[in-house]
Structure formats: structure tokens, C-alpha cells
mmCIF file of C-alpha atoms in Angstrom:
data_model
loop_
_atom_site.group_PDB
_atom_site.id
_atom_site.type_symbol
_atom_site.label_atom_id
_atom_site.label_comp_id
_atom_site.label_asym_id
_atom_site.label_seq_id
_atom_site.Cartn_x
_atom_site.Cartn_y
_atom_site.Cartn_z
ATOM 1 C CA UNK A 1 0.000 0.000 0.000
ATOM 2 C CA UNK A 2 1.392 3.380 -0.917
ATOM 3 C CA UNK A 3 1.751 6.271 1.503
ATOM 4 C CA UNK A 4 -0.902 8.158 -0.442
ATOM 5 C CA UNK A 5 -3.410 5.357 0.080
ATOM 6 C CA UNK A 6 -2.772 5.398 3.841
ATOM 7 C CA UNK A 7 -3.408 9.148 3.934
ATOM 8 C CA UNK A 8 -6.751 8.780 2.179
ATOM 9 C CA UNK A 9 -7.906 6.015 4.513
ATOM 10 C CA UNK A 10 -7.245 7.973 7.704
ATOM 11 C CA UNK A 11 -8.580 11.352 6.605
ATOM 12 C CA UNK A 12 -11.967 12.136 8.094
ATOM 13 C CA UNK A 13 -14.626 12.970 5.556
ATOM 14 C CA UNK A 14 -16.089 16.470 5.928
ATOM 15 C CA UNK A 15 -19.797 16.924 5.309
ATOM 16 C CA UNK A 16 -21.614 20.137 6.249
ATOM 17 C CA UNK A 17 -25.001 18.486 5.776
ATOM 18 C CA UNK A 18 -24.391 16.468 8.951
ATOM 19 C CA UNK A 19 -22.220 19.085 10.696
ATOM 20 C CA UNK A 20 -18.958 17.183 10.158
ATOM 21 C CA UNK A 21 -16.913 20.319 9.612
ATOM 22 C CA UNK A 22 -13.477 18.846 10.053
ATOM 23 C CA UNK A 23 -10.784 18.826 12.677
ATOM 24 C CA UNK A 24 -10.288 22.602 12.656
ATOM 25 C CA UNK A 25 -13.852 23.154 13.872
ATOM 26 C CA UNK A 26 -13.992 20.443 16.527
ATOM 27 C CA UNK A 27 -13.484 22.749 19.508
ATOM 28 C CA UNK A 28 -14.098 26.085 17.798
ATOM 29 C CA UNK A 29 -17.005 28.418 18.477
ATOM 30 C CA UNK A 30 -18.641 29.947 15.433
ATOM 31 C CA UNK A 31 -19.450 33.653 15.692
ATOM 32 C CA UNK A 32 -21.810 35.641 13.530
ATOM 33 C CA UNK A 33 -20.656 38.884 11.942
ATOM 34 C CA UNK A 34 -22.771 40.675 14.539
ATOM 35 C CA UNK A 35 -20.758 39.066 17.313
ATOM 36 C CA UNK A 36 -17.404 39.637 15.599
ATOM 37 C CA UNK A 37 -18.292 43.297 15.147
ATOM 38 C CA UNK A 38 -19.177 43.597 18.839
ATOM 39 C CA UNK A 39 -15.900 41.971 19.900
ATOM 40 C CA UNK A 40 -13.875 44.247 17.613
ATOM 41 C CA UNK A 41 -15.782 47.354 18.671
ATOM 42 C CA UNK A 42 -15.287 46.410 22.316
ATOM 43 C CA UNK A 43 -11.523 46.238 21.730
ATOM 44 C CA UNK A 44 -11.565 49.688 20.106
ATOM 45 C CA UNK A 45 -13.621 51.077 23.008
ATOM 46 C CA UNK A 46 -11.259 49.524 25.573
ATOM 47 C CA UNK A 47 -8.290 51.114 23.807
ATOM 48 C CA UNK A 48 -10.022 54.513 23.784
ATOM 49 C CA UNK A 49 -10.717 54.281 27.508
ATOM 50 C CA UNK A 50 -7.079 53.345 28.117
ATOM 51 C CA UNK A 51 -6.003 56.460 26.259
ATOM 52 C CA UNK A 52 -4.514 55.040 23.077
ATOM 53 C CA UNK A 53 -4.493 52.393 20.426
ATOM 54 C CA UNK A 54 -2.782 49.035 20.753
ATOM 55 C CA UNK A 55 -0.933 47.187 18.054
ATOM 56 C CA UNK A 56 -4.008 45.005 17.572
ATOM 57 C CA UNK A 57 -6.410 47.775 16.613
ATOM 58 C CA UNK A 58 -3.963 49.563 14.326
ATOM 59 C CA UNK A 59 -3.460 46.691 11.884
ATOM 60 C CA UNK A 60 -5.027 46.813 8.423
ATOM 61 C CA UNK A 61 -6.572 43.382 8.955
ATOM 62 C CA UNK A 62 -8.333 44.535 12.125
ATOM 63 C CA UNK A 63 -9.526 47.756 10.496
ATOM 64 C CA UNK A 64 -10.835 45.936 7.412
ATOM 65 C CA UNK A 65 -12.497 43.240 9.518
ATOM 66 C CA UNK A 66 -14.307 45.835 11.611
ATOM 67 C CA UNK A 67 -15.343 47.821 8.531
ATOM 68 C CA UNK A 68 -16.647 44.669 6.810
ATOM 69 C CA UNK A 69 -18.605 43.578 9.869
ATOM 70 C CA UNK A 70 -20.095 47.045 10.335
ATOM 71 C CA UNK A 71 -21.208 47.037 6.726
ATOM 72 C CA UNK A 72 -22.787 43.581 6.680
ATOM 73 C CA UNK A 73 -23.833 42.943 10.280
ATOM 74 C CA UNK A 74 -27.577 42.988 10.638
ATOM 75 C CA UNK A 75 -27.929 43.821 14.348
ATOM 76 C CA UNK A 76 -27.615 47.310 15.731
ATOM 77 C CA UNK A 77 -26.624 46.382 19.264
ATOM 78 C CA UNK A 78 -25.461 43.685 21.638
ATOM 79 C CA UNK A 79 -28.964 42.862 22.868
ATOM 80 C CA UNK A 80 -30.145 42.052 19.351
ATOM 81 C CA UNK A 81 -27.127 39.836 18.660
ATOM 82 C CA UNK A 82 -27.629 38.054 21.970
ATOM 83 C CA UNK A 83 -31.349 37.532 21.311
ATOM 84 C CA UNK A 84 -30.638 36.093 17.871
ATOM 85 C CA UNK A 85 -28.133 33.632 19.342
ATOM 86 C CA UNK A 86 -30.572 32.658 22.107
ATOM 87 C CA UNK A 87 -33.378 32.070 19.610
ATOM 88 C CA UNK A 88 -31.199 29.731 17.576
ATOM 89 C CA UNK A 89 -29.742 27.948 20.592
ATOM 90 C CA UNK A 90 -33.194 27.434 22.131
ATOM 91 C CA UNK A 91 -34.380 25.968 18.827
ATOM 92 C CA UNK A 92 -31.556 23.415 18.986
ATOM 93 C CA UNK A 93 -29.263 24.742 16.287
ATOM 94 C CA UNK A 94 -25.535 24.049 16.459
ATOM 95 C CA UNK A 95 -23.055 26.949 16.754
ATOM 96 C CA UNK A 96 -22.198 26.762 13.058
ATOM 97 C CA UNK A 97 -25.869 26.797 12.036
ATOM 98 C CA UNK A 98 -26.568 29.721 14.352
ATOM 99 C CA UNK A 99 -23.740 31.821 12.933
ATOM 100 C CA UNK A 100 -24.628 30.925 9.347
ATOM 101 C CA UNK A 101 -28.315 31.810 9.765
ATOM 102 C CA UNK A 102 -27.513 35.068 11.558
ATOM 103 C CA UNK A 103 -25.112 36.038 8.767
ATOM 104 C CA UNK A 104 -27.306 35.295 5.759
ATOM 105 C CA UNK A 105 -30.811 35.806 7.243
ATOM 106 C CA UNK A 106 -32.654 33.735 4.635
ATOM 107 C CA UNK A 107 -36.165 34.745 3.617
ATOM 108 C CA UNK A 108 -37.803 31.329 4.012
ATOM 109 C CA UNK A 109 -37.203 27.720 5.080
ATOM 110 C CA UNK A 110 -36.281 26.565 1.579
ATOM 111 C CA UNK A 111 -33.573 29.215 1.281
ATOM 112 C CA UNK A 112 -32.356 28.410 4.813
ATOM 113 C CA UNK A 113 -32.038 24.715 3.984
ATOM 114 C CA UNK A 114 -30.188 25.518 0.775
ATOM 115 C CA UNK A 115 -27.699 27.872 2.440
ATOM 116 C CA UNK A 116 -27.319 25.795 5.631
ATOM 117 C CA UNK A 117 -27.715 22.183 4.413
ATOM 118 C CA UNK A 118 -27.546 20.660 7.896
ATOM 119 C CA UNK A 119 -31.013 22.137 8.575
ATOM 120 C CA UNK A 120 -32.429 19.614 6.110
ATOM 121 C CA UNK A 121 -30.661 16.655 7.756
ATOM 122 C CA UNK A 122 -32.570 13.894 9.438
ATOM 123 C CA UNK A 123 -32.044 12.782 13.007
ATOM 124 C CA UNK A 124 -31.076 9.294 14.131
ATOM 125 C CA UNK A 125 -34.764 8.323 14.177
ATOM 126 C CA UNK A 126 -35.119 9.252 10.494
ATOM 127 C CA UNK A 127 -37.292 12.289 11.141
ATOM 128 C CA UNK A 128 -36.351 15.801 10.070
ATOM 129 C CA UNK A 129 -34.331 17.658 12.689
ATOM 130 C CA UNK A 130 -36.383 20.779 11.984
ATOM 131 C CA UNK A 131 -39.718 21.016 10.234
ATOM 132 C CA UNK A 132 -40.352 23.695 7.653
ATOM 133 C CA UNK A 133 -42.705 25.335 10.134
ATOM 134 C CA UNK A 134 -40.022 25.441 12.867
ATOM 135 C CA UNK A 135 -37.524 27.042 10.486
ATOM 136 C CA UNK A 136 -40.085 29.568 9.228
ATOM 137 C CA UNK A 137 -41.007 30.467 12.804
ATOM 138 C CA UNK A 138 -37.340 30.919 13.764
ATOM 139 C CA UNK A 139 -36.688 33.125 10.720
ATOM 140 C CA UNK A 140 -39.735 35.257 11.554
ATOM 141 C CA UNK A 141 -38.555 35.716 15.126
ATOM 142 C CA UNK A 142 -35.020 36.559 13.956
ATOM 143 C CA UNK A 143 -36.399 39.181 11.557
ATOM 144 C CA UNK A 144 -38.542 40.623 14.355
ATOM 145 C CA UNK A 145 -35.476 40.980 16.579
ATOM 146 C CA UNK A 146 -33.546 42.637 13.764
ATOM 147 C CA UNK A 147 -36.359 45.033 12.853
ATOM 148 C CA UNK A 148 -37.119 46.212 16.376
ATOM 149 C CA UNK A 149 -34.312 48.108 18.005
#
């Protein structure tokens, strides 16, 4: 058996439809753009209170990340971001699904299942993890949180 064949046999198969995201995501928390923006803004605010910038907040990568998140984040404040996460967590979504839904805010269950394929997966009992109604209800609640500041 060649070395290449051994490599292929031991490599874990990644499959987003069943939330097998690979080794890099095993112990990682997924954040939405709303949450990343809040973390970055908190760092900027901390630096301002301390009376100056740190090397972290003066990098181009940090500045571009914050600008991108401000442009595309869909929550105006920390309470909205927290409510969106709580809605998803209480529904039973995984961290990755929560971040993905909060980032793309699909219009309906079909779009949600297309953009986040694990929402269409079936549980061990063969039943859908989430019905179309459950997904539609979650999306409605997420839009309500986003629309009401």
C-alpha cells in the first residue's frame, strides 16, 4: 500500500449536511458577523478608555475586519445579537448553524435549507431535525429581533 493510500484512509470525511466540519472546527465556536463586530468594537472602546491604540487595533486586517462587519452585520446592538443567538440555541441549532443563519438571514425555510444544508438533515430516528414550520417560525422571530431596536 502506498503512503498516499494510507493518507486517504485515515482522513476524516467532511460533510456540512451532517455538521462534520473537520478537525479545525472540533473545539471552535462559530461567531456571527454581529458578534465579531461587537468583539472588535469592544476592543476599540477599551483602547479609547485606556487612552490610546494598541498594536491590535492599528493593523489593516483589524480595520478591514471591523469595517466589513459594520457594513454587513444585521444587528444594531449587543442585545439584538444576543437575542438572535438565544433564539437559535433554544431551537436546537448548532453553533455553526446559528452563525450561518444570523449572517445570511434567509427569507424562508427553503432558502435556509439551501444555504445551511444541515437544517435539512434527518435525526437518528429518520425524522427531520427541523420542520419547515419550525424554520419559518425561527426566521420570523429573527427578523422581528432585527427590525425592532
